[in-house]
Tab-separated table of N, CA, C and O in Angstrom:
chain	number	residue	atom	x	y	z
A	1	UNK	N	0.820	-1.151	0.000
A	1	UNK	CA	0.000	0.000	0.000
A	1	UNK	C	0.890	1.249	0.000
A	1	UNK	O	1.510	1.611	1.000
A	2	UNK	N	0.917	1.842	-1.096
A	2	UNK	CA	1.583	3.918	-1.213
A	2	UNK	C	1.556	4.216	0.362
A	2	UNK	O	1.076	3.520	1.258
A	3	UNK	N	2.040	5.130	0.418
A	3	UNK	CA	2.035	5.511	1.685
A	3	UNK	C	2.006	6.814	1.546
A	3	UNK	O	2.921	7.329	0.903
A	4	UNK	N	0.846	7.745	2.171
A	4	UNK	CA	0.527	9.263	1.940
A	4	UNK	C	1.284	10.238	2.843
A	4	UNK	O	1.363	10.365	4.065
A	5	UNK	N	1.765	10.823	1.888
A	5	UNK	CA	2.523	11.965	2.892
A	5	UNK	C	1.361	12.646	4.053
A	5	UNK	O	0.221	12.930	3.684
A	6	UNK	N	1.906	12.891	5.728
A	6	UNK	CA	1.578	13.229	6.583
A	6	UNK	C	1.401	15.039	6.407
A	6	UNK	O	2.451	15.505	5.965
A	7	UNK	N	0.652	15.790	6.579
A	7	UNK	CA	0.471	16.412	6.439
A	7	UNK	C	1.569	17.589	7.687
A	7	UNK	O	1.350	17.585	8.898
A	8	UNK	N	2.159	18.061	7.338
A	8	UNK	CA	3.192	19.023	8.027
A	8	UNK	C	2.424	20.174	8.732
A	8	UNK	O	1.507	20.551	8.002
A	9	UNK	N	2.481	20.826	9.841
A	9	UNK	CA	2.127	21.814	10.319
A	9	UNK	C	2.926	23.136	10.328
A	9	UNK	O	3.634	23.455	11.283
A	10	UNK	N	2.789	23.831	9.301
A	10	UNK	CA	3.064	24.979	9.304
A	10	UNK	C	2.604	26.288	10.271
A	10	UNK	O	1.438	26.606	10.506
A	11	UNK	N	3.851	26.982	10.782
A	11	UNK	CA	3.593	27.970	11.940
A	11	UNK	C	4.277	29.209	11.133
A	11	UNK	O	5.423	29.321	10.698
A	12	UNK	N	3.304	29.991	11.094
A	12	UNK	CA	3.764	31.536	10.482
A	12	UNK	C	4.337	31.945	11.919
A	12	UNK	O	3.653	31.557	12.866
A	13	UNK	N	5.447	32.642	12.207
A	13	UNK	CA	6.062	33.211	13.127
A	13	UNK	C	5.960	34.827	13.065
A	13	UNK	O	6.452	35.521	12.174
A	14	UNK	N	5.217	35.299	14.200
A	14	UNK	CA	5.077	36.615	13.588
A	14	UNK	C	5.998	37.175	14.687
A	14	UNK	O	5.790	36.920	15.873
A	15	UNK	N	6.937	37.881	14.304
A	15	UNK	CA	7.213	39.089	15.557
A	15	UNK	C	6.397	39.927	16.387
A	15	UNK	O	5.433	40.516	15.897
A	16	UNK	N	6.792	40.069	17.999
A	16	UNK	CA	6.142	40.757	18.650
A	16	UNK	C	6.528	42.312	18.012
A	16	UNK	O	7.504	42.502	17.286
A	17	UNK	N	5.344	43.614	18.526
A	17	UNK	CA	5.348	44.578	18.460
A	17	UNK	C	6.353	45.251	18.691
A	17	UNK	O	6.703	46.257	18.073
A	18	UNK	N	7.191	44.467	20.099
A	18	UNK	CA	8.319	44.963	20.418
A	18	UNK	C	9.424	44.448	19.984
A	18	UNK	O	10.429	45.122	20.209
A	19	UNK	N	9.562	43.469	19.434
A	19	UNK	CA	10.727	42.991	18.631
A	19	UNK	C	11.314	44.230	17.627
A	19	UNK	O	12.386	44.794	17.407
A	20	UNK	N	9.997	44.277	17.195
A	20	UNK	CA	9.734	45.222	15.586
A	20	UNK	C	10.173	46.804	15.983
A	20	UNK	O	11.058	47.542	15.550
A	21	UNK	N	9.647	46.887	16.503
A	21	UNK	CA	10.228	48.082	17.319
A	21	UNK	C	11.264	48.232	17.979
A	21	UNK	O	11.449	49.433	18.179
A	22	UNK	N	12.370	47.328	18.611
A	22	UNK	CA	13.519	47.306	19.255
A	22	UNK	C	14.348	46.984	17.552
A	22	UNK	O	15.419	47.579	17.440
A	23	UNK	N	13.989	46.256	16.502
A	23	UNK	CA	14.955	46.155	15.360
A	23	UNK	C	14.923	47.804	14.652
A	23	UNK	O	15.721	48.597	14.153
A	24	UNK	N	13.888	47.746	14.881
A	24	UNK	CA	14.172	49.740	13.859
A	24	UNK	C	14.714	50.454	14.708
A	24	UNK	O	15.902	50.421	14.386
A	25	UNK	N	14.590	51.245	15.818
A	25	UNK	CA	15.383	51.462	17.263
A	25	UNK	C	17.005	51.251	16.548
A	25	UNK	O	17.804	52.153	16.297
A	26	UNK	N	17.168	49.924	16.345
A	26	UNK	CA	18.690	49.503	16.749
A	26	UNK	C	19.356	50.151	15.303
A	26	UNK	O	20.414	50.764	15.167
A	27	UNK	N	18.225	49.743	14.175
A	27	UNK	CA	19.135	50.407	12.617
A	27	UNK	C	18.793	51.814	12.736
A	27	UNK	O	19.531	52.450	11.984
A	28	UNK	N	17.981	52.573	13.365
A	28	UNK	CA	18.155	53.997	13.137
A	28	UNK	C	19.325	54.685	14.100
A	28	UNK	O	20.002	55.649	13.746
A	29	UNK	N	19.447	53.944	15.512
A	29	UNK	CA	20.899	53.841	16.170
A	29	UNK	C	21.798	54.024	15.132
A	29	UNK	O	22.201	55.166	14.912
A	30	UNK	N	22.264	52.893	14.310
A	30	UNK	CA	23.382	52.346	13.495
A	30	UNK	C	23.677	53.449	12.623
A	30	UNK	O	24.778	53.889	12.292
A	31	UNK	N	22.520	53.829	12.300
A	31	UNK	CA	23.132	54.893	10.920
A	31	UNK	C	23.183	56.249	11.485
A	31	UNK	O	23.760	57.095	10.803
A	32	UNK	N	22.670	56.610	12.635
A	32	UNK	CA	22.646	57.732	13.198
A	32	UNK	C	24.337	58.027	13.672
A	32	UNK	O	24.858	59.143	13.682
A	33	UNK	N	25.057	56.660	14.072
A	33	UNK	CA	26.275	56.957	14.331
A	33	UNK	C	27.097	56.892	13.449
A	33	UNK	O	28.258	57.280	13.576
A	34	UNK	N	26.484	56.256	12.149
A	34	UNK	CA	27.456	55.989	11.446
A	34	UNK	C	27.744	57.580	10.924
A	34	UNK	O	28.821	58.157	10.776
A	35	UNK	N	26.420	58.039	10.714
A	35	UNK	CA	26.193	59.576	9.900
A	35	UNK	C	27.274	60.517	10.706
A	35	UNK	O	28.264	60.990	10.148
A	36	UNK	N	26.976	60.713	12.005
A	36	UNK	CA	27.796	61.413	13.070
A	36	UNK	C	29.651	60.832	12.697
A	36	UNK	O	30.421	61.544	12.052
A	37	UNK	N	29.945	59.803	13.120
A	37	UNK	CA	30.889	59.798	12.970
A	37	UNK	C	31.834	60.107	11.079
A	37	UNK	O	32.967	60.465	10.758
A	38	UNK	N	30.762	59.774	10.418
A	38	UNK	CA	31.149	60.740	8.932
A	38	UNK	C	31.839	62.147	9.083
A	38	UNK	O	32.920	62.642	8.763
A	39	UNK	N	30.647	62.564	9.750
A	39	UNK	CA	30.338	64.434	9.840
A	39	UNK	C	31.749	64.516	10.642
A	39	UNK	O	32.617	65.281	10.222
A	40	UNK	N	31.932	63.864	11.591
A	40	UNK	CA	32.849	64.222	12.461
A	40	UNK	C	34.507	63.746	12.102
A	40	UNK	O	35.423	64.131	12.828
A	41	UNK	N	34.698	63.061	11.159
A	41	UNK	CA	35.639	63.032	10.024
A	41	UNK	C	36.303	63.349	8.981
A	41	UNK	O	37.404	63.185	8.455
A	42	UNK	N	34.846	64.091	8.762
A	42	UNK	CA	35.468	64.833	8.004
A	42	UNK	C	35.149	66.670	7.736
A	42	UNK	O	35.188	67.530	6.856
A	43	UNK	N	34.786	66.448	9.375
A	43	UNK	CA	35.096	67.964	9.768
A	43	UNK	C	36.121	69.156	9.752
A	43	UNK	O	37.186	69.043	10.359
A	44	UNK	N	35.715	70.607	8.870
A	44	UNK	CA	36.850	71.283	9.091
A	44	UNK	C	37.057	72.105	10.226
A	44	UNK	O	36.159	72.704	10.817
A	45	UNK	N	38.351	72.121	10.539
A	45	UNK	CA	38.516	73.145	11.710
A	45	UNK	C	38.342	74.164	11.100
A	45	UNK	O	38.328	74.316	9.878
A	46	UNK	N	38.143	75.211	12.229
A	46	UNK	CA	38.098	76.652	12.417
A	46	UNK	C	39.240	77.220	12.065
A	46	UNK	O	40.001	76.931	12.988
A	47	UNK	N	40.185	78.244	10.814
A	47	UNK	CA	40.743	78.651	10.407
A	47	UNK	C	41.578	79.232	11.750
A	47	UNK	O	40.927	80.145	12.259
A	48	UNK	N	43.000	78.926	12.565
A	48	UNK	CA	43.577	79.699	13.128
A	48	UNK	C	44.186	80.782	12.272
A	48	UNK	O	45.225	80.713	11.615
A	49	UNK	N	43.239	81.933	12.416
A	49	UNK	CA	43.743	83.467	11.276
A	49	UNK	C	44.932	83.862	11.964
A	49	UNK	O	45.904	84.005	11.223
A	50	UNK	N	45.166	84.132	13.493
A	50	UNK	CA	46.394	84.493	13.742
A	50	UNK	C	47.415	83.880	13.659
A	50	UNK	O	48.458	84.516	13.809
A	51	UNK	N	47.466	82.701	13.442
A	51	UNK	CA	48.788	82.086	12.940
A	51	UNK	C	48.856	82.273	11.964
A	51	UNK	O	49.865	82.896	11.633
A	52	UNK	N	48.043	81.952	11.048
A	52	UNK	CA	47.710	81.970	9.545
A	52	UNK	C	48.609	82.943	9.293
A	52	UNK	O	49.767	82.709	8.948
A	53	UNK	N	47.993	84.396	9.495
A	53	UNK	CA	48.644	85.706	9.404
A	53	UNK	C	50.040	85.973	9.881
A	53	UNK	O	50.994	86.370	9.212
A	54	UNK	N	49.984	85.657	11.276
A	54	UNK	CA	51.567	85.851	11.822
A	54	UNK	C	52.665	84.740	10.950
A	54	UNK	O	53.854	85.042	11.052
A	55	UNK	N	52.405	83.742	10.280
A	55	UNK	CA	53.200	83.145	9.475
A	55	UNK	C	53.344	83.650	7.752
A	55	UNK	O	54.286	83.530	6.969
A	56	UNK	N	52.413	84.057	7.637
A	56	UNK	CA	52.282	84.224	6.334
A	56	UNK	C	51.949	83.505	5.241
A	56	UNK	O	52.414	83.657	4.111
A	57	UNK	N	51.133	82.715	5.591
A	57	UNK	CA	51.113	80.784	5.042
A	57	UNK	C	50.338	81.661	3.715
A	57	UNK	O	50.922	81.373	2.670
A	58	UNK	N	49.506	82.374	3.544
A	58	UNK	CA	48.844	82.779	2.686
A	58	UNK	C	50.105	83.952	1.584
A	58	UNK	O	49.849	84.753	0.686
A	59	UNK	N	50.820	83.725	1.922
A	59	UNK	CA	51.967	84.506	0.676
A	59	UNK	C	52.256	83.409	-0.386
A	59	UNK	O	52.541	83.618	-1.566
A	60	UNK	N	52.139	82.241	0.214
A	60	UNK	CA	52.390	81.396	-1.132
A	60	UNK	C	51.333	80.485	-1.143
A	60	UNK	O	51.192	80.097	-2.303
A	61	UNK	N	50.537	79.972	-0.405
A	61	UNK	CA	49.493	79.254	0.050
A	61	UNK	C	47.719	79.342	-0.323
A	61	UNK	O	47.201	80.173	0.424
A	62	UNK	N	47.000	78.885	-0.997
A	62	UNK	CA	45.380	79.541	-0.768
A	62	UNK	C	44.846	78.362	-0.088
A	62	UNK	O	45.588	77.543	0.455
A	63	UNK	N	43.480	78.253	-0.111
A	63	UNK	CA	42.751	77.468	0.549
A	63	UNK	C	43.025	76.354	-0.321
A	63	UNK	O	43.555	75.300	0.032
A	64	UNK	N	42.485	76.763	-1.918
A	64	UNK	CA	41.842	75.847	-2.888
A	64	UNK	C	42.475	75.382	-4.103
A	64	UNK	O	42.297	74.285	-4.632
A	65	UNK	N	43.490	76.637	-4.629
A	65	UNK	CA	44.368	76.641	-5.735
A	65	UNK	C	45.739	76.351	-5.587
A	65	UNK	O	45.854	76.228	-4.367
A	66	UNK	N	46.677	76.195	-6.013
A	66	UNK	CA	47.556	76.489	-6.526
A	66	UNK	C	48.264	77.651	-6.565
A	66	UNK	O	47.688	78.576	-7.138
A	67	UNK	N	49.475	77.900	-6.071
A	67	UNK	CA	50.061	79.522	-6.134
A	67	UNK	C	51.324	79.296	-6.561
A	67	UNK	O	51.805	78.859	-7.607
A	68	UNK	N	51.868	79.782	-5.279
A	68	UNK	CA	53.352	79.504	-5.349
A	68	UNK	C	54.010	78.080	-4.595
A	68	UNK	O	55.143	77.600	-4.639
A	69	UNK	N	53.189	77.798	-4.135
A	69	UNK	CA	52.585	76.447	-3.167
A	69	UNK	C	51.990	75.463	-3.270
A	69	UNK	O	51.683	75.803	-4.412
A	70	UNK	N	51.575	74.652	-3.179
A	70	UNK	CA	50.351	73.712	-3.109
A	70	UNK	C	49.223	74.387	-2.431
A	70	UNK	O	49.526	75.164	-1.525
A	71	UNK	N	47.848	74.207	-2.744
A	71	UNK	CA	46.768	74.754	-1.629
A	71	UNK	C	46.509	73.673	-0.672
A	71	UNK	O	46.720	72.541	-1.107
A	72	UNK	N	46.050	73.787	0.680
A	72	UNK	CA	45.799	73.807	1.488
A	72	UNK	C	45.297	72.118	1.345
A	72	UNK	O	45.738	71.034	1.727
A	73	UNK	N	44.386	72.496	0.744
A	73	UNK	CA	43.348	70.911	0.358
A	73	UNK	C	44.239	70.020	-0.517
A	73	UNK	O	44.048	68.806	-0.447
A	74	UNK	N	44.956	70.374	-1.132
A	74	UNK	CA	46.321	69.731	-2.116
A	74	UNK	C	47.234	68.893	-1.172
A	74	UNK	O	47.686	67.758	-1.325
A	75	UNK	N	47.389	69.883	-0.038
A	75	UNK	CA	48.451	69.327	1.393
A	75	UNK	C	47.315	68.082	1.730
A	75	UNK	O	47.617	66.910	1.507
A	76	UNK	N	46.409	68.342	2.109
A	76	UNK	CA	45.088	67.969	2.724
A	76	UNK	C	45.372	66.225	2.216
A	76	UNK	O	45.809	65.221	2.779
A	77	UNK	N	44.847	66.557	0.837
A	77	UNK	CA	45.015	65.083	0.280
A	77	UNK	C	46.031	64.344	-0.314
A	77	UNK	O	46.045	63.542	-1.248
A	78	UNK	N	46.925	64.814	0.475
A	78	UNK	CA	48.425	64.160	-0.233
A	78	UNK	C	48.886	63.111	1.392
A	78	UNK	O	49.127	61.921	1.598
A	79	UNK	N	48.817	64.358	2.247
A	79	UNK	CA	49.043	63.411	3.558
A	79	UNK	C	47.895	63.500	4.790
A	79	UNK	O	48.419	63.797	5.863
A	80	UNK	N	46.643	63.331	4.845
A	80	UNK	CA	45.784	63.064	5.303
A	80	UNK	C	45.959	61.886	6.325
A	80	UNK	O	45.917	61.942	7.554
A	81	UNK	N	46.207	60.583	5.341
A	81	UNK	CA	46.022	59.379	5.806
A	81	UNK	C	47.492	59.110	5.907
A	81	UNK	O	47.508	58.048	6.530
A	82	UNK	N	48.362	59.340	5.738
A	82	UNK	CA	49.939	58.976	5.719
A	82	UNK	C	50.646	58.783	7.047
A	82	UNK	O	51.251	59.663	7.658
A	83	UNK	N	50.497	57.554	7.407
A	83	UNK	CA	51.187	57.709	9.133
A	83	UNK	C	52.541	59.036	9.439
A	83	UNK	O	53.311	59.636	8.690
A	84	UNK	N	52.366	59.045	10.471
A	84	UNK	CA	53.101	60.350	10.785
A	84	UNK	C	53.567	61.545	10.006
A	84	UNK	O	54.668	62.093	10.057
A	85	UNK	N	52.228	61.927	9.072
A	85	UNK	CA	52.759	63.167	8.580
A	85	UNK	C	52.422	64.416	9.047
A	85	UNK	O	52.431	65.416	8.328
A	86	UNK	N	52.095	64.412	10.335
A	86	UNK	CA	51.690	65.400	10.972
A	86	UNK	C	52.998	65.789	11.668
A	86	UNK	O	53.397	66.952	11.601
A	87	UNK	N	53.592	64.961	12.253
A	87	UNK	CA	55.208	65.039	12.609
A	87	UNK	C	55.662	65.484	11.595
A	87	UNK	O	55.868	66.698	11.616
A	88	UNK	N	55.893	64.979	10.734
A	88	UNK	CA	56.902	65.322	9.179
A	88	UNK	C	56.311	67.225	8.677
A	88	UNK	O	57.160	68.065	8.378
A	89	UNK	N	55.011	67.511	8.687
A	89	UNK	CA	54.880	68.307	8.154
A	89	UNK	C	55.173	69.809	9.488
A	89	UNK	O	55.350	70.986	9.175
A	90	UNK	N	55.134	69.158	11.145
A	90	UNK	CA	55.322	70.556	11.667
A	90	UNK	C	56.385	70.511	11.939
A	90	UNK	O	56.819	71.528	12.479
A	91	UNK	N	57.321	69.398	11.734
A	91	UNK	CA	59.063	69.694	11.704
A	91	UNK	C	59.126	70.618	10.254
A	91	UNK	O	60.053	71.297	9.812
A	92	UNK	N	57.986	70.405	9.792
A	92	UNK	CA	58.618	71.409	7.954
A	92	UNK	C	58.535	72.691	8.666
A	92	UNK	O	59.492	73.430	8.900
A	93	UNK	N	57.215	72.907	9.014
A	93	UNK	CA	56.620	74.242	9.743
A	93	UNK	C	57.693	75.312	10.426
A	93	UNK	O	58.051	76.451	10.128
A	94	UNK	N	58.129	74.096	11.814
A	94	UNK	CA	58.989	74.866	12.869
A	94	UNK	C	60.805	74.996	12.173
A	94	UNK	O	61.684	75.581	12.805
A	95	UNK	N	60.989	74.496	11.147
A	95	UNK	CA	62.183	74.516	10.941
A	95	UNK	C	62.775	74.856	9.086
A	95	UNK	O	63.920	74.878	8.635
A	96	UNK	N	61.516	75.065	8.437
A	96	UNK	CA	61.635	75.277	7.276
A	96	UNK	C	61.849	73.876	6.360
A	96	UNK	O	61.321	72.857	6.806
A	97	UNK	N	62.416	73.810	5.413
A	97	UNK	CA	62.954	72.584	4.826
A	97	UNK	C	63.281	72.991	2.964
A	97	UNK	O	62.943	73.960	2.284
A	98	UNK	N	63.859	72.080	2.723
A	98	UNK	CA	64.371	71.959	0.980
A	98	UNK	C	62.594	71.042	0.796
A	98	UNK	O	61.807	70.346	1.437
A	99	UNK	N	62.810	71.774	-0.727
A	99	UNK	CA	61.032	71.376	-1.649
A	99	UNK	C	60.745	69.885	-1.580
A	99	UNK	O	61.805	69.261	-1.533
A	100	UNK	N	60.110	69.422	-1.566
A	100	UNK	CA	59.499	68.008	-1.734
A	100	UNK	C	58.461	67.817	-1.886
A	100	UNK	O	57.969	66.812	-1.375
A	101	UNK	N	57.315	69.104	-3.009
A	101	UNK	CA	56.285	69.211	-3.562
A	101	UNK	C	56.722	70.629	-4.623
A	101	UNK	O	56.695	71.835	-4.380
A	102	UNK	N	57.031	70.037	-5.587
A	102	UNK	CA	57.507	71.415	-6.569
A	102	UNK	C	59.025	72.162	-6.810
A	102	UNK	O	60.039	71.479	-6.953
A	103	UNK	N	59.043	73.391	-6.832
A	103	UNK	CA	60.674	73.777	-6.989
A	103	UNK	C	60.643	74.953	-5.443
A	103	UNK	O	61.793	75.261	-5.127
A	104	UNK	N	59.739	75.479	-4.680
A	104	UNK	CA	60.048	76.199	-3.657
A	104	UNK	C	60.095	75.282	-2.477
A	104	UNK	O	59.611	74.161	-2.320
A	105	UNK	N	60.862	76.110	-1.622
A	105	UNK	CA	61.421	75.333	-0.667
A	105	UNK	C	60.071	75.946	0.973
A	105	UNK	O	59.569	77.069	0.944
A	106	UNK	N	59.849	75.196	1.851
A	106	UNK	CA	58.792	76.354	2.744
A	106	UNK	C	60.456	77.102	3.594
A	106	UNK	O	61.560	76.660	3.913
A	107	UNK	N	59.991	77.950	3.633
A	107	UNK	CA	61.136	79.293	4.299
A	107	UNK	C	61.076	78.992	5.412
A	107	UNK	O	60.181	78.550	6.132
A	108	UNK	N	62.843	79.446	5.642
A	108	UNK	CA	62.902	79.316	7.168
A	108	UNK	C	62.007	80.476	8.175
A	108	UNK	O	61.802	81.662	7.914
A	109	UNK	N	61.584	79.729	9.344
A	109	UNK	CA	60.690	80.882	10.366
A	109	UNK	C	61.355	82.006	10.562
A	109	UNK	O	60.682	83.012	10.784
A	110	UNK	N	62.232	82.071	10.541
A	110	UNK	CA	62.606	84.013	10.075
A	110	UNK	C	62.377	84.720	9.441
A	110	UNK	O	62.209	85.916	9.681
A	111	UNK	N	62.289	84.035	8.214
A	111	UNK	CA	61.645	84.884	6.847
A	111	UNK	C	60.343	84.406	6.653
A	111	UNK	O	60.097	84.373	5.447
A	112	UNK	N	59.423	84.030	7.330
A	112	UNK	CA	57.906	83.899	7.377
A	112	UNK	C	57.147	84.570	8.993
A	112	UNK	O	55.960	84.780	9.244
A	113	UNK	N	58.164	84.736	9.714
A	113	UNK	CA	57.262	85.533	10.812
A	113	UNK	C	57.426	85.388	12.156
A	113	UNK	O	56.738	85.706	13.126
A	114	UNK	N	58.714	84.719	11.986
A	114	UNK	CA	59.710	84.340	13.306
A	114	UNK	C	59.107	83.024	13.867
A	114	UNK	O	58.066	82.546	13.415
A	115	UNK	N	60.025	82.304	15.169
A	115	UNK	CA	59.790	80.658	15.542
A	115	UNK	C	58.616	80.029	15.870
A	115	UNK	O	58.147	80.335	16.966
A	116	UNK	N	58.049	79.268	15.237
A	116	UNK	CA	56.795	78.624	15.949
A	116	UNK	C	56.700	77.540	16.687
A	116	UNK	O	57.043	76.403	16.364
A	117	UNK	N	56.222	77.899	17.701
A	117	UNK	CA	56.180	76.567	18.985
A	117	UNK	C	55.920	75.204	18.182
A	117	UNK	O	55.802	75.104	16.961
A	118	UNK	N	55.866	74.324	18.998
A	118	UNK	CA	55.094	73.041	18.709
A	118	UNK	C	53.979	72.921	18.677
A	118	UNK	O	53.327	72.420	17.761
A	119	UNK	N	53.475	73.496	19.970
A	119	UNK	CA	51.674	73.359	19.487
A	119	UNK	C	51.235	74.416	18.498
A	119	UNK	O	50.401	74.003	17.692
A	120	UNK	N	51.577	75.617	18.373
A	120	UNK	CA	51.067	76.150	16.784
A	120	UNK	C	51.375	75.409	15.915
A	120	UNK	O	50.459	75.179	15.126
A	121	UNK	N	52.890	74.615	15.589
A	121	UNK	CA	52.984	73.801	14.486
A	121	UNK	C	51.730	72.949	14.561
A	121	UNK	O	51.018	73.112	13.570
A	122	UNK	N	51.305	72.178	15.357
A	122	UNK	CA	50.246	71.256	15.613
A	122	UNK	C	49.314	71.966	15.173
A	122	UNK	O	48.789	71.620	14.115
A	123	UNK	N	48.899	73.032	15.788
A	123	UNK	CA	47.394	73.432	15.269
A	123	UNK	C	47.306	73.923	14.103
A	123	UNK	O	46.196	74.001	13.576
A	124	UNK	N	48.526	74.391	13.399
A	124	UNK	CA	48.177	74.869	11.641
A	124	UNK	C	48.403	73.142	11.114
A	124	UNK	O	48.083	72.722	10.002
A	125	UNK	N	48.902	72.486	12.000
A	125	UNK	CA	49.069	71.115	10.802
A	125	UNK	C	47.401	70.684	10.530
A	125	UNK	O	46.798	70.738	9.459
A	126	UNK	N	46.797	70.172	12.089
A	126	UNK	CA	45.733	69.868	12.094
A	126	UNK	C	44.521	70.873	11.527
A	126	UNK	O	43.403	70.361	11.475
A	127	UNK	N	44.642	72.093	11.150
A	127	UNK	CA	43.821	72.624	10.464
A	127	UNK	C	44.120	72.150	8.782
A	127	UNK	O	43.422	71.267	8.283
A	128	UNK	N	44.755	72.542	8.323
A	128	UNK	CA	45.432	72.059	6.923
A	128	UNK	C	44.645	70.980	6.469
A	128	UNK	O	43.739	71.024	5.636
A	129	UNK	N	45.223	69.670	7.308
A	129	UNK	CA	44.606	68.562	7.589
A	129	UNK	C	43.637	68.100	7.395
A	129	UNK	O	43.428	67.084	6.733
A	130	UNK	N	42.655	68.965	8.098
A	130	UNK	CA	41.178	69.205	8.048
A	130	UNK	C	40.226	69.824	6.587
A	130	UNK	O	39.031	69.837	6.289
A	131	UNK	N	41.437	70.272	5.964
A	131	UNK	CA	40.655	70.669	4.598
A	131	UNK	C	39.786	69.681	3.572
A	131	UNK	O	39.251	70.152	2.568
């Protein structure tokens, strides 16, 4: 005698109200930080104008173009991500250096506006940076 398949009991599983509600909760979490931590990455600093000025970074320097210099955002995306070029670039800062973007050299702090500490080197690096 065939033998008839047994008939299977199917169970629709529905989520509770609060399941459903603790899973949207958790993905609007997720992207809420993800969004924040974007924004906060690729945030620019606040222009230090008095260094800016007391150095003179803007005699050869712009924000956006090209001068006598690289611009700002040019620096920006050359060493952004480059382990320790924040070191490398405020030893350029505090001590001048020979070219290694073009044919000018950045001038020694005498002839841009006299010595800059370490933490100004730091804070024009990390603005730059930030472009």
């Amino acid at each position: 005698m065939p033998r008839t398949p047994t008939p299977v009991a199917r169970v629709l599983v529905v989520p509770s109200f609060r399941d459903w509600v603790s899973k949207i909760l958790f993905h609007a979490a997720a992207v809420c930080a993800l969004a924040l931590y974007t924004i906060a990455a690729h945030a620019q600093l606040a222009e230090p104008t008095e260094l800016v000025d007391q150095q003179h970074c803007m005699f050869c320097h712009t924000s956006d173009a090209p001068f006598l210099a690289p611009s700002f955002h040019q620096i920006a995306e050359r060493y952004r991500d480059k382990p320790n070029a924040s070191t490398l670039l405020e030893d350029k800062l505090r001590h001048g250096g020979k070219a290694h973007w073009g044919d000018m050299a950045m001038p020694l702090p005498d002839d841009r506006g006299g010595p800059l500490s370490a933490e100004d080197a730091r804070t024009l690096v990390q603005w730059v940076l930030s472009q």
